[in-house]
Short mmCIF file of C-alpha atoms in Angstrom, two decimals:
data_model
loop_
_atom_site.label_atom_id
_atom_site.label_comp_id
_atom_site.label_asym_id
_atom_site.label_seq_id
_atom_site.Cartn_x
_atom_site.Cartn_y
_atom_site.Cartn_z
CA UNK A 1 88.37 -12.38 -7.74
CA UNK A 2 88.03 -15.67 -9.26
CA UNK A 3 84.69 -16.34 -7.49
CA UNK A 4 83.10 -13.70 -9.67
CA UNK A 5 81.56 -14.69 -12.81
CA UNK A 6 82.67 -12.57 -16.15
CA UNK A 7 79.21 -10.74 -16.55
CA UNK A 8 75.77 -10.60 -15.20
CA UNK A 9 73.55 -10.32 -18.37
CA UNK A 10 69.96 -8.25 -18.22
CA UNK A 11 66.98 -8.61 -20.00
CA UNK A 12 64.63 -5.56 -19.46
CA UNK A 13 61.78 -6.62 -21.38
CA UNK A 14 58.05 -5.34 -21.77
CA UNK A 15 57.17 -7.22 -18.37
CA UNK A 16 59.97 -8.46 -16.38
CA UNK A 17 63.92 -8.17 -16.21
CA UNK A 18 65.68 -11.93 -16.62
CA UNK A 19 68.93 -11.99 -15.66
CA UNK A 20 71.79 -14.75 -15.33
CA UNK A 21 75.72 -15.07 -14.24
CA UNK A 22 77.64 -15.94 -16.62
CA UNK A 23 81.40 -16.82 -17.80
CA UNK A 24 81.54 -16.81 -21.22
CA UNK A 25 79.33 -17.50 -24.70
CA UNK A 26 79.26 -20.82 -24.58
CA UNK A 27 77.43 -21.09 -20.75
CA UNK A 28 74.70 -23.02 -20.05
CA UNK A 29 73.00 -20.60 -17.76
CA UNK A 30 69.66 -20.48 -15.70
CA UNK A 31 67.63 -17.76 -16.13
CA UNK A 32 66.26 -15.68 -13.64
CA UNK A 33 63.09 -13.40 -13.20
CA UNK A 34 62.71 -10.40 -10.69
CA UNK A 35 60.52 -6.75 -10.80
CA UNK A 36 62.47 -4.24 -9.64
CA UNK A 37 66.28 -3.28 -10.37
CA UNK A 38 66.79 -3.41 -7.24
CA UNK A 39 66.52 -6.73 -6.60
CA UNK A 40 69.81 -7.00 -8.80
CA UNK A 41 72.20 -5.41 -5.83
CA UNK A 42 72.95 -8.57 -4.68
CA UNK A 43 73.86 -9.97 -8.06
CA UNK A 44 76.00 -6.45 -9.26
CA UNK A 45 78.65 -7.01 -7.04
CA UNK A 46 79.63 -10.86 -8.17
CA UNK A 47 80.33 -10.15 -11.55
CA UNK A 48 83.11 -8.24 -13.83
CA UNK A 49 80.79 -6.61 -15.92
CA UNK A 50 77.13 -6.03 -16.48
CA UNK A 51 75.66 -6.27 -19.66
CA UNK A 52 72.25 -4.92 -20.75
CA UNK A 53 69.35 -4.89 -23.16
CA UNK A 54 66.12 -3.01 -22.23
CA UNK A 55 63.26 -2.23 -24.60
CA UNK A 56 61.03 -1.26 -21.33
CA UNK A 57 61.05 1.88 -18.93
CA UNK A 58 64.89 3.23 -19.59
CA UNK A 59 64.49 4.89 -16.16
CA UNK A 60 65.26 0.70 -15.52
CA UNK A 61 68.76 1.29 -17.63
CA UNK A 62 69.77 4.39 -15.48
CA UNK A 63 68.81 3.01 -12.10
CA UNK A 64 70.66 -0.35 -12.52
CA UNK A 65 73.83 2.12 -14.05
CA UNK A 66 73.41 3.75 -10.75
CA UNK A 67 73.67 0.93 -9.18
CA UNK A 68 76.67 -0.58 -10.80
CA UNK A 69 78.95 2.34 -10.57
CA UNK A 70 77.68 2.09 -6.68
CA UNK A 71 79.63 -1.35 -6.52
CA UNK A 72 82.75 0.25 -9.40
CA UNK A 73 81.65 -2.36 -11.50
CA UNK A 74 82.12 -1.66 -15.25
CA UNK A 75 78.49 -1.12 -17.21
CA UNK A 76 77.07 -1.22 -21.23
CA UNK A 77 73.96 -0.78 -22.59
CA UNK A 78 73.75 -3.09 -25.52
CA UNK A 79 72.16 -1.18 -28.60
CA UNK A 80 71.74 -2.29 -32.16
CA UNK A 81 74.07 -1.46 -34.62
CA UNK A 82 74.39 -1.89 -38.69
CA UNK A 83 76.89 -5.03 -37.72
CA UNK A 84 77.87 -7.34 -35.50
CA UNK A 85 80.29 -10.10 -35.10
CA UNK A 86 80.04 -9.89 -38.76
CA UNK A 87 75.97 -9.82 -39.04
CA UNK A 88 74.61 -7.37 -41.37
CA UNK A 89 71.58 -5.32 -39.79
CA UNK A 90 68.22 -5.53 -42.96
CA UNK A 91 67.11 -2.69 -42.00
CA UNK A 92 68.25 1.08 -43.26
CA UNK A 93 67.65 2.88 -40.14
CA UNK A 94 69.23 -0.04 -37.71
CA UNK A 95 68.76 1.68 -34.96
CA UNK A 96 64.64 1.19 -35.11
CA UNK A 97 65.17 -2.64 -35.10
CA UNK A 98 64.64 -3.16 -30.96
CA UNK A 99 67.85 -4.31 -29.26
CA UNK A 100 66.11 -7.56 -27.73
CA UNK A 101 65.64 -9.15 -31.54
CA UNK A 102 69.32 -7.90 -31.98
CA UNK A 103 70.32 -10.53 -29.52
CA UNK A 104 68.37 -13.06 -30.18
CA UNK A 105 69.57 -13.53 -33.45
CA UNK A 106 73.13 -12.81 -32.31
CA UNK A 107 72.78 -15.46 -29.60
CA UNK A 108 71.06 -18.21 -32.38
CA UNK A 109 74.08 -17.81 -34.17
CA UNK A 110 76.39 -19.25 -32.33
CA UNK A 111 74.92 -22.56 -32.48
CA UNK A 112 74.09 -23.03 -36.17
CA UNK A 113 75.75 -21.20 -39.48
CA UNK A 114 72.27 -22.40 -41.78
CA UNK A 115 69.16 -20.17 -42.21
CA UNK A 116 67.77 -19.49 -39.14
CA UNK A 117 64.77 -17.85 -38.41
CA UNK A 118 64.54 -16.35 -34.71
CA UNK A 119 61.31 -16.53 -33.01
CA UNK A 120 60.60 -14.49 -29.82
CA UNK A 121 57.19 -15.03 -28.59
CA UNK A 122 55.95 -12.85 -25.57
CA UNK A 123 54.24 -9.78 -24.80
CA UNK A 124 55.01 -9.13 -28.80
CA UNK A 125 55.91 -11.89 -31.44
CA UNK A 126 59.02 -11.10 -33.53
CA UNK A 127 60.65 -13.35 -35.99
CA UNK A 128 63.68 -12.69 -37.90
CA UNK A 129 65.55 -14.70 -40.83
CA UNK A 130 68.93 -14.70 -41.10
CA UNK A 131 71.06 -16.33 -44.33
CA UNK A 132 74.43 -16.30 -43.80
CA UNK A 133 75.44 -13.42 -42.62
CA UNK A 134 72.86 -11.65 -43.44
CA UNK A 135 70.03 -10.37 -41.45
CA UNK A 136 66.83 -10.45 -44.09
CA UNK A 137 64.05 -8.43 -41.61
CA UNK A 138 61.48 -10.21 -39.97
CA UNK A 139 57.41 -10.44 -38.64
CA UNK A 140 56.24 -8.48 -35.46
CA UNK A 141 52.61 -9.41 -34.52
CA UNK A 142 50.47 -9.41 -31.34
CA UNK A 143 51.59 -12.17 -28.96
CA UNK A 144 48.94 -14.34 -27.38
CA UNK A 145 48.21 -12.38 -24.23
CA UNK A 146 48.16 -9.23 -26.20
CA UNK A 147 46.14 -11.07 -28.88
CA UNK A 148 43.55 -12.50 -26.46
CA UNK A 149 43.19 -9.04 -24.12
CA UNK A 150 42.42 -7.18 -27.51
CA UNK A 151 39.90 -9.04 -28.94
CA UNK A 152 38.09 -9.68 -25.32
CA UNK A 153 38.82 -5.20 -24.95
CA UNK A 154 37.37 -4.59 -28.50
CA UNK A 155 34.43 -6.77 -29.35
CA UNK A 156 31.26 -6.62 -27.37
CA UNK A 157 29.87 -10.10 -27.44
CA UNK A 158 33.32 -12.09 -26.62
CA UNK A 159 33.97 -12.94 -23.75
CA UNK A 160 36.96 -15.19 -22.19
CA UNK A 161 38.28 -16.96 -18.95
CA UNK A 162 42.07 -17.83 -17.69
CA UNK A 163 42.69 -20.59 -19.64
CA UNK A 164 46.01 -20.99 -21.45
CA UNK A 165 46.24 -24.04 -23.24
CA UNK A 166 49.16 -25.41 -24.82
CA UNK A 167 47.40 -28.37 -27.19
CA UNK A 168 45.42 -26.95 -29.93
CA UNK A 169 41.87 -28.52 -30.62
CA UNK A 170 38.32 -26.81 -31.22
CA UNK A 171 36.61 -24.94 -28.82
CA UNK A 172 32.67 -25.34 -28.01
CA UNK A 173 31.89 -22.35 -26.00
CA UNK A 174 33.02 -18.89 -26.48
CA UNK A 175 35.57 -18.71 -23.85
CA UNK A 176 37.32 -21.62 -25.16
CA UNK A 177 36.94 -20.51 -29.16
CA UNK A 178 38.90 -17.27 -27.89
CA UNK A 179 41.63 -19.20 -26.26
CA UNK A 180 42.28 -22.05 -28.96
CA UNK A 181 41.76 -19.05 -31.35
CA UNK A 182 44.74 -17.00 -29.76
CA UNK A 183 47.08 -20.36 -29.52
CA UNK A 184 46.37 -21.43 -33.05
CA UNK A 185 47.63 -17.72 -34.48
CA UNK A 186 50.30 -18.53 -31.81
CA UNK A 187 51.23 -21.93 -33.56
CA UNK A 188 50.36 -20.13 -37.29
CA UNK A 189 53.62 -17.80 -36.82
CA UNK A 190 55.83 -20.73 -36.20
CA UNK A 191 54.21 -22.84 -39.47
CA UNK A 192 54.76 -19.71 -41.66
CA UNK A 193 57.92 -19.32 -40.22
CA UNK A 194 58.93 -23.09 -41.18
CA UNK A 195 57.08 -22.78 -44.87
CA UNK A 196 58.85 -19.68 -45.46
CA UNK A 197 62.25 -21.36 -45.00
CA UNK A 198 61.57 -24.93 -46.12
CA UNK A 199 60.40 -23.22 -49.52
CA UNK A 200 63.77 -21.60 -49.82
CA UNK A 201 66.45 -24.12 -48.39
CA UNK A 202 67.31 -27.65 -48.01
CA UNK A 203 68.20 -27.23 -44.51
CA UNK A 204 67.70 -24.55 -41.80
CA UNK A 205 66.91 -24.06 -37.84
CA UNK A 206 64.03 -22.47 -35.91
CA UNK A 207 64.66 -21.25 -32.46
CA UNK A 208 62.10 -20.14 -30.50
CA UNK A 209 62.05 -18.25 -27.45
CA UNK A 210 60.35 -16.29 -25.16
CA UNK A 211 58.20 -16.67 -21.93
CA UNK A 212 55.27 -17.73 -24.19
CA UNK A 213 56.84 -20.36 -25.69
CA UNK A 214 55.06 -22.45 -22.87
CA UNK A 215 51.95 -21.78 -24.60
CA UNK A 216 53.22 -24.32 -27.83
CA UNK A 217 53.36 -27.83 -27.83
CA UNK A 218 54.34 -28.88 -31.18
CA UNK A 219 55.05 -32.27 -33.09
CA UNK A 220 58.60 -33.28 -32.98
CA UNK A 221 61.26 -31.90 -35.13
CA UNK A 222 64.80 -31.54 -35.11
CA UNK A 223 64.75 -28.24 -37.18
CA UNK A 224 62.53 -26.18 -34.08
CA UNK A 225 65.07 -25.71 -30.99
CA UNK A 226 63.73 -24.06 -28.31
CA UNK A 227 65.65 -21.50 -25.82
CA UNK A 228 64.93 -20.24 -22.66
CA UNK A 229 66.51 -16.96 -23.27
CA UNK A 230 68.46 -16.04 -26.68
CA UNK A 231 68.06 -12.30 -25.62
CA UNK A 232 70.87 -13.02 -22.58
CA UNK A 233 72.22 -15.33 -25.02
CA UNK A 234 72.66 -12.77 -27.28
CA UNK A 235 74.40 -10.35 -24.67
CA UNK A 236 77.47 -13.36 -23.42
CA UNK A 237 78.80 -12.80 -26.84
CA UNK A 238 79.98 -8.63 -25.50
CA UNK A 239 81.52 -10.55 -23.00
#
């Protein structure tokens, strides 16, 4: 029994499930990345728990609940609720306010008490501010893949390649516009972000996260802190 880790933590998101073993809050973990919920079985049956947020296919949720009580192993779907750990919800009907930013700002917490704002960058963009303990509400907007297959989907004379690039400069052809278009709106949500709290307070922290956070390469500062996964961060604090 002491072999097994406390919880496995699960990140059902829009495009993949992350996942990580865990023992406690405070783990440095690595993050995982598999398809199916299958390809959990293996991982089920080495921890105490398993801890969940999904804001993708919820036949995902029952499948890997199947799974668990398979192995006896003790599952919870994470959902968001008015508070937490002291952290006032912003929004009236809490329960529309998806689980995944829930987390994220649960799992910035822990490493700062000044305003935060919580940026998730991926299929969608979400940012939330938090003074306090008190959630203030937040941005969602396109994120850059999203961003990039509209316009190329909804305009007939733009047209695009591959390319992904993470330094911002000005692009000569079309192709390259649409890209260096798509990663400065990218880079515009974490400057509004920063104005929005440097107008407002002395001091304060920006975490970003996300699997498009690849896509930013910004100047130094102390106040930006990127994460590989606040969502599972998030979830260590149910353990």
């Amino acid at each position: 029994m002491s072999d097994l880790f406390k919880a496995l933590v699960v990140d059902m998101g829009n495009s993949r499930i992350k996942f990580a073993l865990v023992n406690d809050a405070n783990s440095v973990f690595a993050v995982e990345v598999c398809n199916q919920v299958n390809d959990l079985a293996s991982y089920v049956n080495r921890a105490l728990c398993v801890l969940v947020s999904n804001v993708g296919d919820t036949s995902n949720v029952s499948e890997l609940e199947t799974l668990s009580a398979a192995q006896n192993i003790p599952f919870r779907a994470i959902q968001t609720q008015k508070q937490t750990f002291g952290i006032n919800c912003a929004y009236e009907q809490f329960e529309n306010l998806g689980v995944d930013r829930w987390l994220a700002l649960l799992g910035a917490r822990i490493q700062t008490d000044l305003p935060i704002a919580v940026l998730d960058l991926g299929t969608a963009n979400t940012c939330d501010l938090v003074v306090d303990n008190q959630h203030l509400g937040g941005w969602i907007a396109p994120g850059y893949s999203l961003m990039k297959e509209s316009l190329l989907n909804n305009t007939q004379q733009v047209f695009g390649d591959d390319n992904n690039p993470t330094d911002l400069t000005i692009g000569e052809n079309t192709q390259d516009c649409v890209s260096y278009g798509c990663l400065a709106s990218q880079m515009g949500f974490v400057a509004m972000a920063e104005q929005y709290l440097s107008s407002r307070y002395q001091d304060y922290r920006i975490f970003i996260t996300g699997g498009a956070q690849k896509t930013l390469t910004l100047n130094k500062n102390n106040k930006i802190i990127f994460h590989s996964n606040l969502v599972l961060q998030g979830l260590t604090r149910f353990i």
